[in-house]
Structure formats: structure tokens, C-alpha cells
Coordinates of C-alpha atoms in Angstrom, one line a residue:
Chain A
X4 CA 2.5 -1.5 -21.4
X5 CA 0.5 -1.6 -18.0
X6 CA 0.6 1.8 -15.8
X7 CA 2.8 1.8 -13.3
X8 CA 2.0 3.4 -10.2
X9 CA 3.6 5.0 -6.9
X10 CA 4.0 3.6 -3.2
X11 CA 1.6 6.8 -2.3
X12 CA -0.5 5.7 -4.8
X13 CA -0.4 2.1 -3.1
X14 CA -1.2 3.7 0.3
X15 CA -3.8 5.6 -1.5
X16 CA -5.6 2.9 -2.5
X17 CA -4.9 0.3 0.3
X18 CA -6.2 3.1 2.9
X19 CA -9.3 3.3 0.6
X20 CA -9.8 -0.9 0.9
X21 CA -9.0 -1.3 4.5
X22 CA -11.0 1.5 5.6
X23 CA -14.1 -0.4 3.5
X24 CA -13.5 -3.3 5.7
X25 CA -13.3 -1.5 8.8
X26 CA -16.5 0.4 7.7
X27 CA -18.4 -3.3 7.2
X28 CA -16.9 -4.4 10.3
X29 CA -18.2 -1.3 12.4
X30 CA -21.1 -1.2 10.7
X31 CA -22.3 -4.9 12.1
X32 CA -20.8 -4.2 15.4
X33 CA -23.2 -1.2 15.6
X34 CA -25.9 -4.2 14.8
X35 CA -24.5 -6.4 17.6
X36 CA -24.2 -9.2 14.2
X37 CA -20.8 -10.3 16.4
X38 CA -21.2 -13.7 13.9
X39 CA -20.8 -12.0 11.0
X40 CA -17.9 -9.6 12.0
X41 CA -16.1 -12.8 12.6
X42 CA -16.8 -13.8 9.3
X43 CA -15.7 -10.7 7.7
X44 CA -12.6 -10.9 9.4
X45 CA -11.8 -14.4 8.2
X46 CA -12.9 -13.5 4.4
X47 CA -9.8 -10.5 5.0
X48 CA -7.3 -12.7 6.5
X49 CA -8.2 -15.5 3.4
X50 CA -8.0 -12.2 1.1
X51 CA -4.5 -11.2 2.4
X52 CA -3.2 -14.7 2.2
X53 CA -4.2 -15.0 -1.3
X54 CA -2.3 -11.4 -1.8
X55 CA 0.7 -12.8 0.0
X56 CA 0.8 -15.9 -2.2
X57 CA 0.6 -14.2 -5.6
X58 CA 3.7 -11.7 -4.3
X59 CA 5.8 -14.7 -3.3
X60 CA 5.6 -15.9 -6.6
X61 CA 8.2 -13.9 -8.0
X62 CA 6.7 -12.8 -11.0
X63 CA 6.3 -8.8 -10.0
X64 CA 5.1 -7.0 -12.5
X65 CA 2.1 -9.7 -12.9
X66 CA 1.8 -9.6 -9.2
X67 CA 1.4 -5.6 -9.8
X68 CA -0.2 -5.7 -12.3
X69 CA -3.3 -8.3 -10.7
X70 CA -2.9 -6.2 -7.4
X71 CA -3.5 -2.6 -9.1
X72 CA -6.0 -3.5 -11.4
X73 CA -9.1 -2.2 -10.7
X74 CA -7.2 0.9 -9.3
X75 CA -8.4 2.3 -12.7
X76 CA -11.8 2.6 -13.7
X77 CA -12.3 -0.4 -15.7
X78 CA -15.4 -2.2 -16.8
X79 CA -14.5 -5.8 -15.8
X80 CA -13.8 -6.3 -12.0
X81 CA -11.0 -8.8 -11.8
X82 CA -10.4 -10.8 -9.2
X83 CA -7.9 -13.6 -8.5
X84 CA -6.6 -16.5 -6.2
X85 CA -3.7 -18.6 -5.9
X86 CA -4.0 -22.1 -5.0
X87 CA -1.6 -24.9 -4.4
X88 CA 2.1 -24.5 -2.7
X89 CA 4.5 -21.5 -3.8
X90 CA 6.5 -21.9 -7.3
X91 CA 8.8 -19.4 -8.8
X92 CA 6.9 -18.0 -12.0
X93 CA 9.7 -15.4 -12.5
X94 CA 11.1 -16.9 -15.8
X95 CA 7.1 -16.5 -17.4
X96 CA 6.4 -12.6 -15.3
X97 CA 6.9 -10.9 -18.8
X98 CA 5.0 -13.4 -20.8
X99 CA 2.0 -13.2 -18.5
X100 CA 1.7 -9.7 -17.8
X101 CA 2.1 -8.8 -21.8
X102 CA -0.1 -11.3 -22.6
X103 CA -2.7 -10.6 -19.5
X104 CA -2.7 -7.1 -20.4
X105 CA -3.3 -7.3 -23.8
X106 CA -6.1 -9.8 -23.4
X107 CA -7.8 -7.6 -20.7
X108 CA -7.8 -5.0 -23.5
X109 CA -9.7 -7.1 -26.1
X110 CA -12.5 -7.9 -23.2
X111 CA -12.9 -4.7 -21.4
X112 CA -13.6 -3.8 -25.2
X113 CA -16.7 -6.8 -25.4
X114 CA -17.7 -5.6 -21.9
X115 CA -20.7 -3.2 -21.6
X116 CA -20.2 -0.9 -19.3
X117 CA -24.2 -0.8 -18.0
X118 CA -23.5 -4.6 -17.1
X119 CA -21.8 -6.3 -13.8
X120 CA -19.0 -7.9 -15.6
X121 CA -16.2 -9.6 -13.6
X122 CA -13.4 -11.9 -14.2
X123 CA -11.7 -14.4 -12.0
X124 CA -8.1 -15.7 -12.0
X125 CA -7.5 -19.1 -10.3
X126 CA -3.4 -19.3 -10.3
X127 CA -3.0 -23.4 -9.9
X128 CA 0.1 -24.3 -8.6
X129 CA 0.4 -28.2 -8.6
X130 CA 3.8 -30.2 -8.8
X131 CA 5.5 -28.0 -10.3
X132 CA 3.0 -26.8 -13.2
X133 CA 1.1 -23.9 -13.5
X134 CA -2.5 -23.4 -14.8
X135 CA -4.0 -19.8 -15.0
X136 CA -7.7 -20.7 -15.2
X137 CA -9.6 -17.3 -16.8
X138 CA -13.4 -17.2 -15.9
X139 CA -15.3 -14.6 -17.2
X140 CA -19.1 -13.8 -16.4
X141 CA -20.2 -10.7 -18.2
X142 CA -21.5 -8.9 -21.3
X143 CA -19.1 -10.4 -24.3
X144 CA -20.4 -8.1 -27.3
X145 CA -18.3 -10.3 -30.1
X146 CA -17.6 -13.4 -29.0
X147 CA -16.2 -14.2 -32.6
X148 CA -13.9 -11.2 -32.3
X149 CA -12.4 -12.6 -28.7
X150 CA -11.9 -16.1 -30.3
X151 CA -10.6 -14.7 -33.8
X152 CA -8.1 -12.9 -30.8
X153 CA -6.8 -15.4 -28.9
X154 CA -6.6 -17.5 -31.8
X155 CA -3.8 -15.0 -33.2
X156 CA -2.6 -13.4 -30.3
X157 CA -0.7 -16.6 -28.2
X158 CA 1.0 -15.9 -25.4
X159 CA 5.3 -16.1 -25.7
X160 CA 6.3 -19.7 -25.0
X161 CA 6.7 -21.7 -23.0
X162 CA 3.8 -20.1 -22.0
X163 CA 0.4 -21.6 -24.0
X164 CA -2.8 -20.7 -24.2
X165 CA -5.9 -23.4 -24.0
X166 CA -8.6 -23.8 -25.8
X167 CA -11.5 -21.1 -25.2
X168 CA -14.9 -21.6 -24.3
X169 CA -17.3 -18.6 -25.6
X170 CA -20.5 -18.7 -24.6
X171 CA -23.4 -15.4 -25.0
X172 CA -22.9 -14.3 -21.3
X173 CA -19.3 -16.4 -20.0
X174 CA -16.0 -17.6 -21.0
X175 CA -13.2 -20.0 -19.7
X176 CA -9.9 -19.7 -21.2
X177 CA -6.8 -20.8 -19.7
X178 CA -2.9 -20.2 -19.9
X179 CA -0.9 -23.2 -19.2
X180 CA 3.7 -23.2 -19.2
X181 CA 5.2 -26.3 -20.9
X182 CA 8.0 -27.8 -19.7
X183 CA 11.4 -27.5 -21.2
Chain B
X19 CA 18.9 10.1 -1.0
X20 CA 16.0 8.4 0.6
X21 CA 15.4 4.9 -0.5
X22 CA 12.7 3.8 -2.9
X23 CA 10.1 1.5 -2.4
X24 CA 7.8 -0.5 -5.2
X25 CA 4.2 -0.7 -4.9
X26 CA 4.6 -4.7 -4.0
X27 CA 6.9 -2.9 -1.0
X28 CA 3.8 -0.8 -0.3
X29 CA 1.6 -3.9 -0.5
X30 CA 3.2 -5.9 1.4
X31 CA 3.7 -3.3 4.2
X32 CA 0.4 -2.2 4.4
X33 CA -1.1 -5.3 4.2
X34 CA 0.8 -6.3 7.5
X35 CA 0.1 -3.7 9.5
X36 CA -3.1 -3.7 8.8
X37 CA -3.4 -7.5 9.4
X38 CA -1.9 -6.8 12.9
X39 CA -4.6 -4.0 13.4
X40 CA -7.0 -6.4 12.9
X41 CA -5.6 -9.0 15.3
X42 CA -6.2 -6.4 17.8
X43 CA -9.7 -5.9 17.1
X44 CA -10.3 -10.1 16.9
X45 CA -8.4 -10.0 20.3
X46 CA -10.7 -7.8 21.8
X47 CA -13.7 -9.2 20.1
X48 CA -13.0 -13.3 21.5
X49 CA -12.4 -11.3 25.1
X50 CA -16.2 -9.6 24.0
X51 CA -14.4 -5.9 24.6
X52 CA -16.6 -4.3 21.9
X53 CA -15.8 -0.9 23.7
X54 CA -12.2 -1.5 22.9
X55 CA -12.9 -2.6 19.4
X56 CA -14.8 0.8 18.8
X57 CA -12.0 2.7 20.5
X58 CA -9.8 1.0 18.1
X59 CA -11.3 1.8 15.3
X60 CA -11.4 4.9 15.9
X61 CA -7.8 5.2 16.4
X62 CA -7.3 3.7 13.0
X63 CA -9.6 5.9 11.2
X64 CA -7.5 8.9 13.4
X65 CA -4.5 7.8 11.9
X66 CA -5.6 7.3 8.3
X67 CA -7.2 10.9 8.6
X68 CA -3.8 12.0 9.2
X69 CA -1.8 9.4 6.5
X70 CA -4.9 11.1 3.8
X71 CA -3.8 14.8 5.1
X72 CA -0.1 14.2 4.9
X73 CA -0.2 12.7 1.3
X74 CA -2.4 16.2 0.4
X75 CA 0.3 18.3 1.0
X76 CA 1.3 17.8 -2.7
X77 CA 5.2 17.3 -1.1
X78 CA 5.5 13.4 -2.5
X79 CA 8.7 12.7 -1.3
X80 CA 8.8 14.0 1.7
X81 CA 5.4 12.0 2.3
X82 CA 6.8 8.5 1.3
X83 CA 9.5 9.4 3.3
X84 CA 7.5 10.3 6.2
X85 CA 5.5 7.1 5.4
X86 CA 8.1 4.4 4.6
X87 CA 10.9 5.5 7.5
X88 CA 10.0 2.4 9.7
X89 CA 9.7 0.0 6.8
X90 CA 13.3 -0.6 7.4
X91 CA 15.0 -1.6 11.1
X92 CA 16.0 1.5 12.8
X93 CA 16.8 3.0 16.4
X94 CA 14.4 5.5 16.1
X95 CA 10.2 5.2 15.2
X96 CA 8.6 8.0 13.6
X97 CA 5.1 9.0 14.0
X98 CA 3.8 11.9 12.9
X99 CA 0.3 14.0 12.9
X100 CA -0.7 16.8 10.4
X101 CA -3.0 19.7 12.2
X102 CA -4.7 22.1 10.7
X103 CA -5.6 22.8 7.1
X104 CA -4.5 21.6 4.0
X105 CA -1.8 23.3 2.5
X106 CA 0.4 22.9 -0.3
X107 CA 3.9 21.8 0.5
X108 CA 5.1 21.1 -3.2
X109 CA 7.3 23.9 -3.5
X110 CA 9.5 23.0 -0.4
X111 CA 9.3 19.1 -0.8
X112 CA 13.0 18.7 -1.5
X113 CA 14.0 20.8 1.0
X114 CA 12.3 19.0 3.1
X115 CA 12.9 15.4 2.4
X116 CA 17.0 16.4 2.2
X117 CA 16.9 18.0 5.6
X118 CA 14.5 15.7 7.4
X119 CA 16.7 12.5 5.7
X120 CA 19.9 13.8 7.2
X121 CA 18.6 15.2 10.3
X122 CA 17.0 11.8 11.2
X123 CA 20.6 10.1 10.0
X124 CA 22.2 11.9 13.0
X125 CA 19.6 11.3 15.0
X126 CA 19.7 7.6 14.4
X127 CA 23.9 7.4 15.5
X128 CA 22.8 9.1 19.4
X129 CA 19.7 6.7 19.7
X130 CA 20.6 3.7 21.7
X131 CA 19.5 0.2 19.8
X132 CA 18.5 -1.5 23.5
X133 CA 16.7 2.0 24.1
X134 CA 13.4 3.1 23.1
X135 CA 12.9 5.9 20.6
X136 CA 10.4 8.3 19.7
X137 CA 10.3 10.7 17.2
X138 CA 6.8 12.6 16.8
X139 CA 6.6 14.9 14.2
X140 CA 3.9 17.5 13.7
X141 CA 3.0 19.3 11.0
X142 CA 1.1 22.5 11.7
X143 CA -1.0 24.3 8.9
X144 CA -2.2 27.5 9.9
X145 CA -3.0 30.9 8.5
X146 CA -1.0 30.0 5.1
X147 CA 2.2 29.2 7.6
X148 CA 3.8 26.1 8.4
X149 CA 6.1 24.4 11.2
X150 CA 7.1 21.4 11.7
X151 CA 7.9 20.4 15.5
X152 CA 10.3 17.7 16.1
X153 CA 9.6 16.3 19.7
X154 CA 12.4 13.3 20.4
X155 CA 12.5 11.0 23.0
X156 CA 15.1 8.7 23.6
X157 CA 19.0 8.0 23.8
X158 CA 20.7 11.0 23.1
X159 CA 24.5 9.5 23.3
X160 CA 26.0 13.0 22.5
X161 CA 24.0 16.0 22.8
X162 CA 26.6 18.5 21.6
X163 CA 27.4 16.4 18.2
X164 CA 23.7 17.2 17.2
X165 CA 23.8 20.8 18.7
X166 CA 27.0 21.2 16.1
X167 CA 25.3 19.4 13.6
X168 CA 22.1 21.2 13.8
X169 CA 23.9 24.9 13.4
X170 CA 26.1 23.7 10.6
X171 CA 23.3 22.1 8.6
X172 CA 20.3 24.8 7.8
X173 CA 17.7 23.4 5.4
X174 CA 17.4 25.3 2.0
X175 CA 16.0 28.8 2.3
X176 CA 13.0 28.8 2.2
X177 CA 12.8 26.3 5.1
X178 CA 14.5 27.4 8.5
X179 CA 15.3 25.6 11.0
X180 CA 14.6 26.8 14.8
X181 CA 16.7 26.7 17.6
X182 CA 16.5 23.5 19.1
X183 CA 16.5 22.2 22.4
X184 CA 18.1 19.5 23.5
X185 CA 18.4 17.7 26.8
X186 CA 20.0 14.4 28.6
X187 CA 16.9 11.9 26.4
X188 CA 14.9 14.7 25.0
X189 CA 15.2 16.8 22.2
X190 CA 12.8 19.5 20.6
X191 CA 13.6 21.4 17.0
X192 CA 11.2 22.8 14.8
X193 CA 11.7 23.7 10.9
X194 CA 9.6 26.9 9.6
X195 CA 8.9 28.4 6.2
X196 CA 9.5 31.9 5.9
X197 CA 6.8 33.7 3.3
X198 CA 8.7 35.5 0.3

């Protein structure tokens, strides 16, 4: 089951962000780089929307679950982003986070903590299907243990999982939802 | 009882006031007020200083509370400030919380909607004691129904309450903690 945490925790760790930005922001205003505050700004505001997206999605304890989860100290740095218009995922929020949770297990196993390991989740929302693209650049340890995995661990339908591509230092694996 | 809020709740409150902080400073960076911008941030870094203080006290509720009370519509905005050192509050959180809730209830029937309304509350640490100072400004439709209320609602030993002053659209009251 993934942790749940409080609203101070939230705060807690939203303070910690924002005030990393503000430091970034300050730190090129100090340099005069007025350009490049600008940029950081619009990277935020993308950031945010993104954030905003995947919460009107209606799938909650996903959404939590994504937003919180390099709130513990983790060996893969996951990040995410949600393209296309808004859908409603609510009927597939358990399926995903059980299975998103459970996969994250297997790899922050194959991860080696010395490495820069991170993960990216590309949420595809295109006339009314949805594609969770998985792209993983980092240490994998077993490869043959993370395909023997997925091969046995599918997600609950109408959720599927897609074929996975293992390579020494990167994988691709993606979660598609069938209709009806 | 106070209401609860889920870290998505948090999120998403967090993530607009802080989008609307960083209007400001994108405001006063197109107009090229960089002395504003600093002034800014440094007001932002005031207040987090005092949002990390407050959620230190080790009195959780009473902090959400404190936190989240303008996360719904209301008469009356609460700000608040913690001075002095940190001290641990754990042990009178619920008295806290129940009395602060129910004062601020009352509070909230004399405030005038097409008014504006100010609550500050301060927190002062000092020397192992602790007060809190209630300094209102606003509506106050009937002075004597929060006089009466105010005697015939103490907070639970060990909290007092102080006597409070209360005049045509201000009102001070202060809560204490006596030792032992």
C-alpha cells in the first residue's frame, strides 16, 4: 500500500519546493540574468499546470501518489506530465496506483543507488484513450528479473500493460486501458 | 470539529497561492522593479519562516487549522506570526484547536460579509511561557454576545483565556498557559 501522508506534511514539503524556486530565482536576480529568471518562471507555471492536470483527472490516490513520490528517499527520481485534454481516469485510480506502486518496487530494487537514475511518466490523453508511457534511464541491475516481472505481474483490467523494452542502461514500458 | 483536508487539498492550495506570489514578482519584473521583486521575496521567505515555526510547535491540529482556516470562504482572514523560540505545544493542541475553532465560529456571526476582517494571531514563545494575542479588526455586529460568550467559554485548563477587550470594530483577547 503507498504511504499516505498529512496536509502539514504537504505544506512541508511544498514550502521546501517553492522556496527552491524562489532561491534560483533570487539567485539570478542577484546576477542581473533577468532572461533567465523569466525562463525559470515559465518552466514553474508549465510545472504547475502539468500538477493541475494530473489532479483533475480524478484518479486521487494516483495523483497522490505521483505528487508525493520523491517525498521519501528513493533511488529513482520520478517525474511526470500529462498531455492531451482532461479525461476522467477515476474508474482505473486503483488499478494504476497498485500496479504503479508495485512496479516502482521492482525497479528501485534494479536501481543502484551511486547512479542518477530517473523515471519519466508521459500521461497521453487522446480521444478518449489513455496511454501511460514509462521511460526509464538508469542503472537496471537484472533486466531479466524486471521482464520475468512485468511478464507476471499485469496490471487489473481493463488496464494492460505493453510490451517492455529492456535495454543495459533504459527501458520503455507502457500501460494502456481497453475499452469496454 | 475542524474540517479535514487531503494532501491533493494541500496541493492544490499551495500551488495557487504560490502561483499568485509569483505573478507578483513577474509583475514587478515586466515593470523592471527588481527592488520590489527583492522586497517580495523577502516577505515570502518571512512568512514561510513563520508557516516552518508554527508547524514546530509539535501542536498538529491546531497548525492545520491555523493553516487551512482561509481555504474555505469566510468573513474573517486569519494571519498569524510565531515569535520567539520554539516551543513544544503538543500537550495543549486540543485545547487549543477546540477553543480557537469555536472562538473564531462566533467571531465569524459579528463579522460583516461586505466588511473587511482581520484576524492576526500571534504566538509568543518566551522563557518556557506562551500567549497567544488575538488582535481583530472588523465588524463587530454585537459586542456583548462575544463578551457573554467569551466568559461562558474558558479553554481547557491548562489554557486560559485573558480578559478581552472589545470595542465598536476592534477586539483584543489573548489565551495563556499556566505552568503546573
Amino acid at each position: 500500500m503507498e504511504k499516505r501522508w498529512s496536509v502539514l506534511d504537504a505544506l512541508r514539503h511544498s514550502r521546501h519546493d517553492w522556496l527552491n524556486k524562489l532561491q534560483l530565482i533570487k539567485g539570478n536576480l542577484a546576477l542581473n540574468k533577468l532572461e533567465r529568471v523569466h525562463e525559470i518562471i515559465a518552466e514553474i507555471v508549465r510545472e504547475m499546470q502539468h500538477e493541475s492536470k494530473l489532479t483533475n483527472l480524478n484518479a486521487n490516490r494516483f495523483a497522490e501518489w505521483l505528487l508525493t513520490y520523491n517525498w521519501e528517499a528513493r533511488h529513482v527520481v520520478v517525474s511526470y506530465e500529462v498531455l492531451g485534454d482532461n479525461g476522467d481516469l477515476s474508474a482505473y485510480d486503483e488499478a494504476l496506483v497498485t500496479w504503479c506502486n508495485a512496479f516502482l518496487q521492482q525497479l528501485e530494487q534494479q536501481a543502484d543507488a551511486s547512479g542518477e537514475n530517473h523515471l519519466d511518466v508521459s500521461i497521453e490523453l487522446e480521444d478518449g484513450s489513455v496511454r501511460l508511457f514509462f521511460d526509464y534511464r538508469g542503472t537496471i541491475k537484472d533486466g531479466d528479473a524486471l521482464a520475468t516481472w512485468l511478464e507476471s505481474h499485469p496490471p487489473k483490467a481493463p488496464v494492460c500493460c505493453g510490451e517492455a523494452a529492456i535495454h543495459k542502461e533504459e527501458m520503455t514500458v507502457f500501460l494502456y486501458i481497453t475499452n469496454g
